[in-house]
Amino acid sequence: MRKIALFAHDAGGAEILLELLKASLPVGEFRIFALADSPCYTLIKAKKLEHFWCEITPEKSDIEAKLSSFTPSIILYGTGWQNHLEYHFLAYAKAHNIPSIAFLDHWTNYRERFGYPEKNWENNLPSFIAAHDQTSFDKAQSFGLPNVIAIKNYALATQLKEAQNVLGSILESDTLLFLSEPTAKVATRIFGDAYGWGFTEKEVFTDILTCKEKFGCKNILIRLHPSDTPECYHAIDPSATFSHATLLEDIACSKVVIGIDTIALYTAYLLGKKVISYIPSNQRECCVPLPKTNQLKSFENFTLSQLHIIGENPEDFGMDFALFLEKQLGN
């Protein structure tokens, strides 16, 4: 039986790989390699996949020893552009002539995930690079990344299936959902200036309140990012209301969804909601693949009718992982 090793650290890559595992159990023996204090392990516990988990440390020698004990025949891993622990798994794959697949998540920093623009960054490229949707596939190819493949996004399929159940049980209300992002905190870390992008979440929320009538919603509900806090929003609007429900429940009850650049905007768009990415600055662009009509830098002259709403379910992107193994790698 084929032995399939998985590694992920960040939540985005982990979500994709763990759902692939759940959907592909008959194709081989899986083992998930992850740090105990990683977002990946948090998801492993949430999805009740501890049976497949092998704890590792960041040390290359520990990773190599545990991989050698498992003797994988293929290695799958998530990509990051700040944490590159996956390079140890790639090095093992190359040293043992084992095929490797790097899974992309989100839509940014694709070459940087492999070390670009450092010298010889191409040495960090795996056997295959798996995209997660058509936008991801096209972007990876446009950067000249080699051997880009289309693997079914089991995480998105699972989320959309769950979402349809939620949407079927929760009625849409007269609510605008604001998806907060700690923009000032991130800009301070990157630029040393909270206004490094020319705006913060304060301006975004203030503009939403100022233009509330344009959205045709009686209520505004704030869904806080895990790294965000309610204080700045209460300072602007003492009556601000915050969600304690799940993301899908929040999307289901909302008529309009506004955020900055969070992937949750894309989830809401795929679920047929009126979605706006609002970035009141020319110093930052929206990376989420929303239609241009839904990407705003000002609410001046805005009307709800200009928003594009998805007309059908998203296409079933990519091939089954089992079929990929059969077609590309043989028995």
GROMACS .gro file of C-alpha atoms in nm:
model
  331
    1MET     CA    1   0.000   0.000   0.000
    2ARG     CA    2   0.123   0.348  -0.084
    3LYS     CA    3   0.241   0.545   0.220
    4ILE     CA    4   0.150   0.912   0.207
    5ALA     CA    5   0.323   1.163   0.435
    6LEU     CA    6   0.157   1.500   0.500
    7PHE     CA    7   0.308   1.808   0.657
    8ALA     CA    8   0.147   2.143   0.728
    9HIS     CA    9   0.199   2.422   0.976
   10ASP     CA   10  -0.034   2.709   0.888
   11ALA     CA   11  -0.411   2.669   0.899
   12GLY     CA   12  -0.469   2.733   0.528
   13GLY     CA   13  -0.250   2.451   0.402
   14ALA     CA   14  -0.355   2.224   0.687
   15GLU     CA   15  -0.723   2.262   0.602
   16ILE     CA   16  -0.660   2.161   0.241
   17LEU     CA   17  -0.442   1.861   0.327
   18LEU     CA   18  -0.652   1.727   0.615
   19GLU     CA   19  -0.969   1.732   0.408
   20LEU     CA   20  -0.780   1.560   0.124
   21LEU     CA   21  -0.682   1.289   0.372
   22LYS     CA   22  -1.041   1.242   0.493
   23ALA     CA   23  -1.165   1.210   0.134
   24SER     CA   24  -0.886   0.977   0.019
   25LEU     CA   25  -0.848   0.715   0.292
   26PRO     CA   26  -0.874   0.414   0.056
   27VAL     CA   27  -0.576   0.523  -0.157
   28GLY     CA   28  -0.305   0.455   0.099
   29GLU     CA   29  -0.173   0.479   0.453
   30PHE     CA   30  -0.157   0.840   0.571
   31ARG     CA   31   0.063   0.999   0.835
   32ILE     CA   32   0.038   1.366   0.938
   33PHE     CA   33   0.360   1.525   1.058
   34ALA     CA   34   0.304   1.845   1.258
   35LEU     CA   35   0.433   2.044   1.552
   36ALA     CA   36   0.227   2.011   1.869
   37ASP     CA   37   0.192   2.390   1.899
   38SER     CA   38   0.097   2.449   1.536
   39PRO     CA   39  -0.233   2.565   1.385
   40CYS     CA   40  -0.224   2.236   1.194
   41TYR     CA   41  -0.241   2.031   1.514
   42THR     CA   42  -0.531   2.243   1.638
   43LEU     CA   43  -0.719   2.139   1.322
   44ILE     CA   44  -0.608   1.777   1.361
   45LYS     CA   45  -0.778   1.770   1.700
   46ALA     CA   46  -1.086   1.953   1.577
   47LYS     CA   47  -1.128   1.704   1.292
   48LYS     CA   48  -1.054   1.408   1.523
   49LEU     CA   49  -0.754   1.292   1.318
   50GLU     CA   50  -0.509   1.236   1.605
   51HIS     CA   51  -0.482   0.871   1.501
   52PHE     CA   52  -0.285   0.983   1.194
   53TRP     CA   53  -0.062   1.232   1.376
   54CYS     CA   54   0.311   1.203   1.431
   55GLU     CA   55   0.455   1.476   1.652
   56ILE     CA   56   0.774   1.640   1.526
   57THR     CA   57   1.014   1.908   1.645
   58PRO     CA   58   1.159   2.178   1.417
   59GLU     CA   59   1.490   1.990   1.405
   60LYS     CA   60   1.580   1.845   1.065
   61SER     CA   61   1.730   1.533   1.226
   62ASP     CA   62   1.404   1.459   1.412
   63ILE     CA   63   1.196   1.504   1.096
   64GLU     CA   64   1.428   1.280   0.892
   65ALA     CA   65   1.425   1.008   1.158
   66LYS     CA   66   1.046   1.002   1.178
   67LEU     CA   67   1.006   1.006   0.801
   68SER     CA   68   1.254   0.718   0.773
   69SER     CA   69   1.054   0.522   1.026
   70PHE     CA   70   0.738   0.573   0.818
   71THR     CA   71   0.912   0.516   0.480
   72PRO     CA   72   0.674   0.731   0.270
   73SER     CA   73   0.634   0.678  -0.103
   74ILE     CA   74   0.510   1.035  -0.160
   75ILE     CA   75   0.523   1.356   0.046
   76LEU     CA   76   0.255   1.626   0.044
   77TYR     CA   77   0.305   1.955   0.223
   78GLY     CA   78   0.156   2.298   0.275
   79THR     CA   79   0.350   2.607   0.180
   80GLY     CA   80   0.424   2.916   0.382
   81TRP     CA   81   0.620   3.224   0.293
   82GLN     CA   82   0.751   3.303   0.643
   83ASN     CA   83   0.789   2.956   0.799
   84HIS     CA   84   0.974   2.713   0.573
   85LEU     CA   85   0.987   2.400   0.786
   86GLU     CA   86   0.849   2.216   0.481
   87TYR     CA   87   1.194   2.244   0.321
   88HIS     CA   88   1.310   1.960   0.548
   89PHE     CA   89   1.039   1.737   0.401
   90LEU     CA   90   1.134   1.840   0.048
   91ALA     CA   91   1.502   1.767   0.118
   92TYR     CA   92   1.409   1.420   0.240
   93ALA     CA   93   1.198   1.357  -0.069
   94LYS     CA   94   1.481   1.459  -0.301
   95ALA     CA   95   1.740   1.259  -0.110
   96HIS     CA   96   1.526   0.945  -0.134
   97ASN     CA   97   1.394   1.006  -0.488
   98ILE     CA   98   1.036   1.035  -0.361
   99PRO     CA   99   0.779   1.252  -0.547
  100SER     CA  100   0.664   1.559  -0.360
  101ILE     CA  101   0.365   1.792  -0.396
  102ALA     CA  102   0.354   2.143  -0.254
  103PHE     CA  103  -0.004   2.264  -0.197
  104LEU     CA  104  -0.076   2.633  -0.243
  105ASP     CA  105  -0.336   2.815  -0.037
  106HIS     CA  106  -0.465   3.170  -0.069
  107TRP     CA  107  -0.357   3.376  -0.373
  108THR     CA  108  -0.041   3.560  -0.266
  109ASN     CA  109   0.338   3.522  -0.243
  110TYR     CA  110   0.349   3.212  -0.462
  111ARG     CA  111   0.716   3.233  -0.560
  112GLU     CA  112   0.815   3.361  -0.215
  113ARG     CA  113   0.688   3.034  -0.068
  114PHE     CA  114   0.978   2.866  -0.247
  115GLY     CA  115   1.241   3.119  -0.145
  116TYR     CA  116   1.222   3.376  -0.425
  117PRO     CA  117   1.410   3.609  -0.478
  118GLU     CA  118   1.697   3.439  -0.297
  119LYS     CA  119   1.974   3.287  -0.505
  120ASN     CA  120   1.900   2.932  -0.628
  121TRP     CA  121   1.545   2.951  -0.494
  122GLU     CA  122   1.445   2.707  -0.768
  123ASN     CA  123   1.616   2.433  -0.565
  124ASN     CA  124   1.319   2.455  -0.328
  125LEU     CA  125   1.070   2.352  -0.595
  126PRO     CA  126   0.897   2.013  -0.551
  127SER     CA  127   0.799   1.754  -0.811
  128PHE     CA  128   0.452   1.912  -0.843
  129ILE     CA  129   0.275   2.227  -0.726
  130ALA     CA  130  -0.096   2.183  -0.654
  131ALA     CA  131  -0.330   2.479  -0.705
  132HIS     CA  132  -0.657   2.504  -0.514
  133ASP     CA  133  -0.881   2.680  -0.769
  134GLN     CA  134  -0.868   2.818  -1.123
  135THR     CA  135  -0.737   3.158  -1.008
  136SER     CA  136  -0.463   2.988  -0.808
  137PHE     CA  137  -0.375   2.765  -1.105
  138ASP     CA  138  -0.356   3.055  -1.351
  139LYS     CA  139  -0.151   3.270  -1.114
  140ALA     CA  140   0.101   2.993  -1.041
  141GLN     CA  141   0.147   2.933  -1.413
  142SER     CA  142   0.179   3.306  -1.485
  143PHE     CA  143   0.478   3.316  -1.249
  144GLY     CA  144   0.642   3.036  -1.445
  145LEU     CA  145   0.625   2.784  -1.162
  146PRO     CA  146   0.682   2.433  -1.304
  147ASN     CA  147   0.456   2.127  -1.296
  148VAL     CA  148   0.147   2.305  -1.169
  149ILE     CA  149  -0.138   2.058  -1.126
  150ALA     CA  150  -0.509   2.085  -1.046
  151ILE     CA  151  -0.607   1.876  -0.744
  152LYS     CA  152  -0.965   1.884  -0.614
  153ASN     CA  153  -1.006   2.129  -0.327
  154TYR     CA  154  -1.165   1.896  -0.072
  155ALA     CA  155  -1.159   2.169   0.194
  156LEU     CA  156  -1.372   2.400  -0.018
  157ALA     CA  157  -1.605   2.115  -0.116
  158THR     CA  158  -1.655   2.027   0.251
  159GLN     CA  159  -1.713   2.387   0.349
  160LEU     CA  160  -1.967   2.447   0.074
  161LYS     CA  161  -2.153   2.128   0.159
  162GLU     CA  162  -2.171   2.230   0.525
  163ALA     CA  163  -2.269   2.581   0.421
  164GLN     CA  164  -2.567   2.464   0.218
  165ASN     CA  165  -2.699   2.287   0.528
  166VAL     CA  166  -2.653   2.601   0.736
  167LEU     CA  167  -2.808   2.828   0.473
  168GLY     CA  168  -3.104   2.593   0.455
  169SER     CA  169  -3.174   2.629   0.826
  170ILE     CA  170  -3.105   3.001   0.886
  171LEU     CA  171  -3.311   3.277   0.730
  172GLU     CA  172  -3.137   3.581   0.583
  173SER     CA  173  -3.203   3.892   0.792
  174ASP     CA  174  -3.167   4.266   0.735
  175THR     CA  175  -2.803   4.252   0.845
  176LEU     CA  176  -2.469   4.380   0.717
  177LEU     CA  177  -2.183   4.156   0.830
  178PHE     CA  178  -1.848   4.330   0.880
  179LEU     CA  179  -1.552   4.090   0.879
  180SER     CA  180  -1.286   4.269   1.082
  181GLU     CA  181  -0.912   4.244   1.021
  182PRO     CA  182  -0.642   4.389   1.252
  183THR     CA  183  -0.493   4.597   0.970
  184ALA     CA  184  -0.319   4.849   1.195
  185LYS     CA  185  -0.146   4.575   1.392
  186VAL     CA  186  -0.022   4.397   1.079
  187ALA     CA  187   0.093   4.723   0.914
  188THR     CA  188   0.283   4.818   1.228
  189ARG     CA  189   0.462   4.484   1.221
  190ILE     CA  190   0.548   4.511   0.850
  191PHE     CA  191   0.610   4.885   0.806
  192GLY     CA  192   0.659   5.011   1.160
  193ASP     CA  193   0.357   5.232   1.095
  194ALA     CA  194  -0.010   5.154   1.157
  195TYR     CA  195  -0.093   5.355   0.844
  196GLY     CA  196   0.162   5.178   0.626
  197TRP     CA  197  -0.116   5.095   0.379
  198GLY     CA  198  -0.273   5.439   0.410
  199PHE     CA  199  -0.568   5.323   0.622
  200THR     CA  200  -0.664   5.106   0.919
  201GLU     CA  201  -0.971   4.910   1.021
  202LYS     CA  202  -1.095   5.225   1.199
  203GLU     CA  203  -1.142   5.407   0.870
  204VAL     CA  204  -1.311   5.105   0.714
  205PHE     CA  205  -1.564   5.072   0.996
  206THR     CA  206  -1.624   5.447   1.015
  207ASP     CA  207  -1.694   5.462   0.641
  208ILE     CA  208  -1.938   5.172   0.670
  209LEU     CA  209  -2.128   5.353   0.945
  210THR     CA  210  -2.126   5.680   0.752
  211CYS     CA  211  -2.262   5.513   0.439
  212LYS     CA  212  -2.494   5.269   0.615
  213GLU     CA  213  -2.799   5.374   0.414
  214LYS     CA  214  -2.630   5.270   0.087
  215PHE     CA  215  -2.628   4.904   0.197
  216GLY     CA  216  -2.998   4.875   0.268
  217CYS     CA  217  -2.942   4.695   0.600
  218LYS     CA  218  -3.095   4.785   0.933
  219ASN     CA  219  -2.835   4.609   1.148
  220ILE     CA  220  -2.455   4.587   1.145
  221LEU     CA  221  -2.291   4.277   1.293
  222ILE     CA  222  -1.915   4.265   1.351
  223ARG     CA  223  -1.731   3.935   1.327
  224LEU     CA  224  -1.394   3.982   1.494
  225HIS     CA  225  -1.077   3.834   1.346
  226PRO     CA  226  -0.913   3.603   1.605
  227SER     CA  227  -0.633   3.861   1.646
  228ASP     CA  228  -0.869   4.158   1.669
  229THR     CA  229  -1.035   4.312   1.976
  230PRO     CA  230  -1.366   4.500   2.018
  231GLU     CA  231  -1.227   4.813   2.182
  232CYS     CA  232  -1.159   5.021   1.871
  233TYR     CA  233  -1.506   4.948   1.731
  234HIS     CA  234  -1.678   5.031   2.060
  235ALA     CA  235  -1.484   5.359   2.064
  236ILE     CA  236  -1.635   5.446   1.725
  237ASP     CA  237  -1.983   5.307   1.798
  238PRO     CA  238  -2.066   5.224   2.162
  239SER     CA  239  -2.366   5.022   2.042
  240ALA     CA  240  -2.153   4.798   1.815
  241THR     CA  241  -2.274   4.438   1.810
  242PHE     CA  242  -2.036   4.143   1.788
  243SER     CA  243  -2.100   3.790   1.665
  244HIS     CA  244  -2.058   3.478   1.876
  245ALA     CA  245  -2.179   3.240   1.604
  246THR     CA  246  -1.984   3.042   1.344
  247LEU     CA  247  -1.866   3.204   1.022
  248LEU     CA  248  -2.119   3.013   0.814
  249GLU     CA  249  -2.403   3.109   1.049
  250ASP     CA  250  -2.299   3.473   1.024
  251ILE     CA  251  -2.286   3.459   0.645
  252ALA     CA  252  -2.621   3.281   0.628
  253CYS     CA  253  -2.806   3.549   0.824
  254SER     CA  254  -2.647   3.841   0.638
  255LYS     CA  255  -2.768   4.026   0.330
  256VAL     CA  256  -2.441   4.215   0.266
  257VAL     CA  257  -2.088   4.112   0.369
  258ILE     CA  258  -1.804   4.367   0.385
  259GLY     CA  259  -1.440   4.308   0.470
  260ILE     CA  260  -1.092   4.413   0.367
  261ASP     CA  261  -0.904   4.115   0.224
  262THR     CA  262  -1.007   3.809   0.422
  263ILE     CA  263  -1.068   3.475   0.251
  264ALA     CA  264  -1.406   3.466   0.427
  265LEU     CA  265  -1.521   3.724   0.170
  266TYR     CA  266  -1.464   3.464  -0.100
  267THR     CA  267  -1.661   3.206   0.099
  268ALA     CA  268  -1.952   3.450   0.125
  269TYR     CA  269  -1.929   3.526  -0.248
  270LEU     CA  270  -1.941   3.156  -0.339
  271LEU     CA  271  -2.252   3.127  -0.125
  272GLY     CA  272  -2.434   3.388  -0.331
  273LYS     CA  273  -2.409   3.685  -0.095
  274LYS     CA  274  -2.359   4.051  -0.187
  275VAL     CA  275  -1.990   4.091  -0.103
  276ILE     CA  276  -1.761   4.395  -0.089
  277SER     CA  277  -1.386   4.416  -0.038
  278TYR     CA  278  -1.334   4.770   0.090
  279ILE     CA  279  -0.978   4.906   0.084
  280PRO     CA  280  -0.981   5.290   0.098
  281SER     CA  281  -0.627   5.330  -0.030
  282ASN     CA  282  -0.424   5.292  -0.349
  283GLN     CA  283  -0.137   5.142  -0.149
  284ARG     CA  284  -0.298   4.800  -0.119
  285GLU     CA  285  -0.493   4.576  -0.354
  286CYS     CA  286  -0.746   4.304  -0.279
  287CYS     CA  287  -0.590   3.959  -0.321
  288VAL     CA  288  -0.916   3.765  -0.288
  289PRO     CA  289  -1.048   3.678  -0.638
  290LEU     CA  290  -1.367   3.880  -0.627
  291PRO     CA  291  -1.507   4.054  -0.937
  292LYS     CA  292  -1.364   4.404  -0.984
  293THR     CA  293  -1.712   4.551  -0.934
  294ASN     CA  294  -1.703   4.413  -0.578
  295GLN     CA  295  -1.361   4.566  -0.497
  296LEU     CA  296  -1.412   4.923  -0.375
  297LYS     CA  297  -1.179   5.201  -0.263
  298SER     CA  298  -1.462   5.446  -0.195
  299PHE     CA  299  -1.834   5.428  -0.129
  300GLU     CA  300  -1.894   5.746  -0.329
  301ASN     CA  301  -2.145   5.681  -0.607
  302PHE     CA  302  -2.179   5.319  -0.488
  303THR     CA  303  -2.506   5.131  -0.531
  304LEU     CA  304  -2.589   4.774  -0.432
  305SER     CA  305  -2.698   4.699  -0.787
  306GLN     CA  306  -2.338   4.723  -0.913
  307LEU     CA  307  -2.230   4.418  -0.713
  308HIS     CA  308  -2.179   4.094  -0.900
  309ILE     CA  309  -2.351   3.796  -0.739
  310ILE     CA  310  -2.245   3.446  -0.833
  311GLY     CA  311  -2.513   3.285  -1.047
  312GLU     CA  312  -2.429   2.919  -1.000
  313ASN     CA  313  -2.227   2.689  -0.783
  314PRO     CA  314  -1.849   2.713  -0.838
  315GLU     CA  315  -1.708   2.464  -1.086
  316ASP     CA  316  -1.567   2.141  -0.957
  317PHE     CA  317  -1.200   2.228  -0.991
  318GLY     CA  318  -0.926   1.969  -1.028
  319MET     CA  319  -0.895   1.592  -1.035
  320ASP     CA  320  -0.947   1.352  -0.748
  321PHE     CA  321  -0.629   1.283  -0.556
  322ALA     CA  322  -0.676   0.910  -0.615
  323LEU     CA  323  -0.694   0.969  -0.990
  324PHE     CA  324  -0.381   1.184  -0.977
  325LEU     CA  325  -0.190   0.903  -0.807
  326GLU     CA  326  -0.309   0.659  -1.070
  327LYS     CA  327  -0.247   0.882  -1.373
  328GLN     CA  328   0.073   1.057  -1.270
  329LEU     CA  329   0.252   0.820  -1.037
  330GLY     CA  330   0.129   0.475  -1.135
  331ASN     CA  331   0.055   0.196  -0.892
   0.00000   0.00000   0.00000
